[in-house]
């Protein structure tokens, strides 16, 4: 079974208003799930609009990341109040939590991304973390969301940093899927890889223009946010598991195991993971184009103010046994690192990260 896409997608400047009649057809008592204080005004609008549709609406906020403690608490609220659906409005952790809870309770999930930082509003997948933000595992869900509402006016209100993070995360689709799945003789997988190539090219062309330009009347901004929030999800939907993640995400998951005072976005860490994956391909698979790809990426990442080393994520890999911790988690038995078409062991990770962090990266 393959869950390719949400059942219904609304996108554009008035996507939320356009979606209301359709949502009201199958939802009578939704729970609005959110988290950030900075997006509370948007969730308040969503609440009022649903009330005006004569729906029995309630709301609840996550306290942490997409973690079992929050999931258990929200499920109890839904069951106590007989809610018939979840409307997840926020970033990736909120969207993943809403999807996971709805899947568990066998009720519809409506995703309303409030930034372009992730394609989580699209996918049949939830990443589970600890309360402290350490990655535990990803969980495949039975279906993609019932409805995805990708309202450009909502996305406009998000900080620019979320857009940069989304660009880095979406770029990973090409660098990971083209490596893991290039030898797979499956038409859909091959098509997914080609979509990820077009996605990469679009972001390399329009990403910086989107980041530096106005949101309104800016074709580059529209193309970029939809690439991050929609097309990136489609690649995983068509291509399946091996078109979703490889070394870049495996390294992300490992880096989250190190607790730091400063919190970094998913895509910001994945961006560093892409650079490290390319170094691994160069070292282990004799990829002659890796250096060229790294230099190309660094130009864009610097322009988007993205971190380009683990040190810039606030982690010194040479203290507190951090390098061993990252390498151990990266190479654990069920890690996505093993999707690579060549063998990787802990010493490979230690070597590539140590060399990467010691050198002065120059453009």
Short mmCIF file of N, CA, C and O in Angstrom, two decimals, residues 171-184 189-190 192-198 200 235 242-246 274 277-278 281 285 287 293 339-342:
data_model
loop_
_atom_site.label_atom_id
_atom_site.label_comp_id
_atom_site.label_asym_id
_atom_site.label_seq_id
_atom_site.Cartn_x
_atom_site.Cartn_y
_atom_site.Cartn_z
N UNK A 171 15.67 20.53 -0.49
CA UNK A 171 16.84 20.20 -1.32
C UNK A 171 17.32 18.78 -1.06
O UNK A 171 17.81 18.09 -1.96
N UNK A 172 17.17 18.33 0.19
CA UNK A 172 17.64 16.99 0.55
C UNK A 172 16.94 15.90 -0.27
O UNK A 172 17.50 14.81 -0.46
N UNK A 173 15.74 16.19 -0.76
CA UNK A 173 15.01 15.18 -1.53
C UNK A 173 15.84 14.68 -2.72
O UNK A 173 15.88 13.49 -3.00
N UNK A 174 16.49 15.62 -3.43
CA UNK A 174 17.31 15.21 -4.57
C UNK A 174 18.57 14.49 -4.12
O UNK A 174 18.88 13.40 -4.59
N UNK A 175 19.29 15.09 -3.20
CA UNK A 175 20.59 14.54 -2.81
C UNK A 175 20.44 13.16 -2.17
O UNK A 175 21.33 12.31 -2.31
N UNK A 176 19.33 12.93 -1.49
CA UNK A 176 19.12 11.62 -0.87
C UNK A 176 18.52 10.61 -1.87
O UNK A 176 19.05 9.51 -2.03
N UNK A 177 17.44 10.97 -2.55
CA UNK A 177 16.77 10.00 -3.42
C UNK A 177 17.62 9.63 -4.63
O UNK A 177 17.61 8.47 -5.07
N UNK A 178 18.36 10.57 -5.18
CA UNK A 178 19.18 10.26 -6.36
C UNK A 178 20.29 9.28 -6.03
O UNK A 178 20.76 8.53 -6.89
N UNK A 179 20.71 9.26 -4.76
CA UNK A 179 21.76 8.34 -4.33
C UNK A 179 21.19 6.97 -3.96
O UNK A 179 21.72 5.93 -4.34
N UNK A 180 20.09 6.97 -3.22
CA UNK A 180 19.56 5.70 -2.71
C UNK A 180 18.77 4.92 -3.74
O UNK A 180 18.70 3.69 -3.66
N UNK A 181 18.16 5.60 -4.70
CA UNK A 181 17.17 4.94 -5.55
C UNK A 181 17.49 4.92 -7.03
O UNK A 181 16.67 4.50 -7.84
N UNK A 182 18.68 5.37 -7.41
CA UNK A 182 18.99 5.50 -8.84
C UNK A 182 19.05 4.17 -9.57
O UNK A 182 18.90 4.13 -10.80
N UNK A 183 19.26 3.07 -8.85
CA UNK A 183 19.34 1.76 -9.52
C UNK A 183 18.03 0.98 -9.42
O UNK A 183 17.96 -0.16 -9.88
N UNK A 184 17.01 1.57 -8.83
CA UNK A 184 15.73 0.87 -8.67
C UNK A 184 14.96 0.90 -9.98
O UNK A 184 14.72 1.96 -10.57
N UNK A 189 9.29 5.28 -8.91
CA UNK A 189 10.47 5.74 -8.18
C UNK A 189 11.34 6.61 -9.07
O UNK A 189 11.82 7.68 -8.66
N UNK A 190 11.55 6.18 -10.31
CA UNK A 190 12.36 6.96 -11.24
C UNK A 190 11.73 8.33 -11.50
O UNK A 190 12.44 9.34 -11.60
N UNK A 192 9.78 9.93 -9.41
CA UNK A 192 9.94 10.70 -8.18
C UNK A 192 11.32 11.35 -8.12
O UNK A 192 11.47 12.51 -7.72
N UNK A 193 12.34 10.61 -8.53
CA UNK A 193 13.70 11.16 -8.54
C UNK A 193 13.79 12.34 -9.51
O UNK A 193 14.41 13.37 -9.21
N UNK A 194 13.15 12.20 -10.67
CA UNK A 194 13.18 13.30 -11.64
C UNK A 194 12.44 14.53 -11.10
O UNK A 194 12.87 15.67 -11.33
N UNK A 195 11.34 14.30 -10.39
CA UNK A 195 10.64 15.43 -9.76
C UNK A 195 11.55 16.11 -8.75
O UNK A 195 11.60 17.35 -8.66
N UNK A 196 12.29 15.30 -7.97
CA UNK A 196 13.20 15.88 -6.98
C UNK A 196 14.32 16.68 -7.63
O UNK A 196 14.81 17.66 -7.06
N UNK A 197 14.72 16.29 -8.85
CA UNK A 197 15.74 17.05 -9.58
C UNK A 197 15.20 18.41 -10.00
O UNK A 197 15.86 19.44 -9.84
N UNK A 198 13.97 18.41 -10.52
CA UNK A 198 13.33 19.68 -10.91
C UNK A 198 13.12 20.55 -9.67
O UNK A 198 13.32 21.77 -9.70
N UNK A 200 14.97 20.56 -6.93
CA UNK A 200 16.28 21.13 -6.59
C UNK A 200 16.60 22.33 -7.48
O UNK A 200 17.01 23.39 -6.99
N UNK A 235 7.25 13.94 -3.70
CA UNK A 235 8.39 13.06 -4.02
C UNK A 235 8.37 11.82 -3.12
O UNK A 235 8.50 10.68 -3.60
N UNK A 242 12.41 5.03 0.32
CA UNK A 242 13.78 5.29 -0.09
C UNK A 242 13.95 6.61 -0.83
O UNK A 242 15.06 7.07 -1.06
N UNK A 243 12.84 7.25 -1.20
CA UNK A 243 12.94 8.58 -1.80
C UNK A 243 12.74 9.68 -0.76
O UNK A 243 12.65 10.85 -1.10
N UNK A 244 12.65 9.28 0.50
CA UNK A 244 12.45 10.28 1.54
C UNK A 244 13.76 10.66 2.22
O UNK A 244 14.09 11.82 2.36
N UNK A 245 14.50 9.67 2.68
CA UNK A 245 15.64 9.98 3.54
C UNK A 245 16.83 9.07 3.26
O UNK A 245 16.68 7.96 2.76
N UNK A 246 18.01 9.59 3.62
CA UNK A 246 19.24 8.79 3.58
C UNK A 246 20.19 9.37 4.61
O UNK A 246 19.80 9.59 5.76
N UNK A 274 23.24 17.27 4.52
CA UNK A 274 23.47 17.11 3.07
C UNK A 274 24.95 17.26 2.76
O UNK A 274 25.53 16.47 2.00
N UNK A 277 26.71 14.20 3.84
CA UNK A 277 26.43 13.07 2.95
C UNK A 277 27.29 13.16 1.69
O UNK A 277 27.84 12.14 1.23
N UNK A 278 27.40 14.35 1.13
CA UNK A 278 28.23 14.51 -0.06
C UNK A 278 29.70 14.18 0.23
O UNK A 278 30.39 13.59 -0.61
N UNK A 281 29.91 10.45 0.22
CA UNK A 281 29.90 9.92 -1.15
C UNK A 281 31.26 10.09 -1.81
O UNK A 281 31.71 9.22 -2.56
N UNK A 285 32.44 6.46 -2.05
CA UNK A 285 31.90 6.04 -3.34
C UNK A 285 32.58 6.75 -4.52
O UNK A 285 32.10 6.69 -5.64
N UNK A 287 32.73 9.79 -5.49
CA UNK A 287 31.87 10.73 -6.21
C UNK A 287 32.70 11.98 -6.57
O UNK A 287 33.02 12.80 -5.71
N UNK A 293 29.15 20.02 -5.97
CA UNK A 293 27.82 20.13 -5.37
C UNK A 293 27.88 20.88 -4.05
O UNK A 293 27.01 21.70 -3.74
N UNK A 339 20.42 3.09 3.77
CA UNK A 339 19.82 3.16 2.44
C UNK A 339 20.86 3.53 1.38
O UNK A 339 20.61 3.39 0.18
N UNK A 340 22.00 4.03 1.81
CA UNK A 340 23.04 4.38 0.85
C UNK A 340 23.52 3.12 0.12
O UNK A 340 23.53 2.03 0.70
N UNK A 341 23.93 3.25 -1.14
CA UNK A 341 24.31 2.07 -1.94
C UNK A 341 25.74 1.60 -1.65
O UNK A 341 26.32 0.88 -2.47
N UNK A 342 26.29 2.00 -0.53
CA UNK A 342 27.61 1.53 -0.11
C UNK A 342 27.62 1.41 1.41
O UNK A 342 26.84 2.06 2.10
#
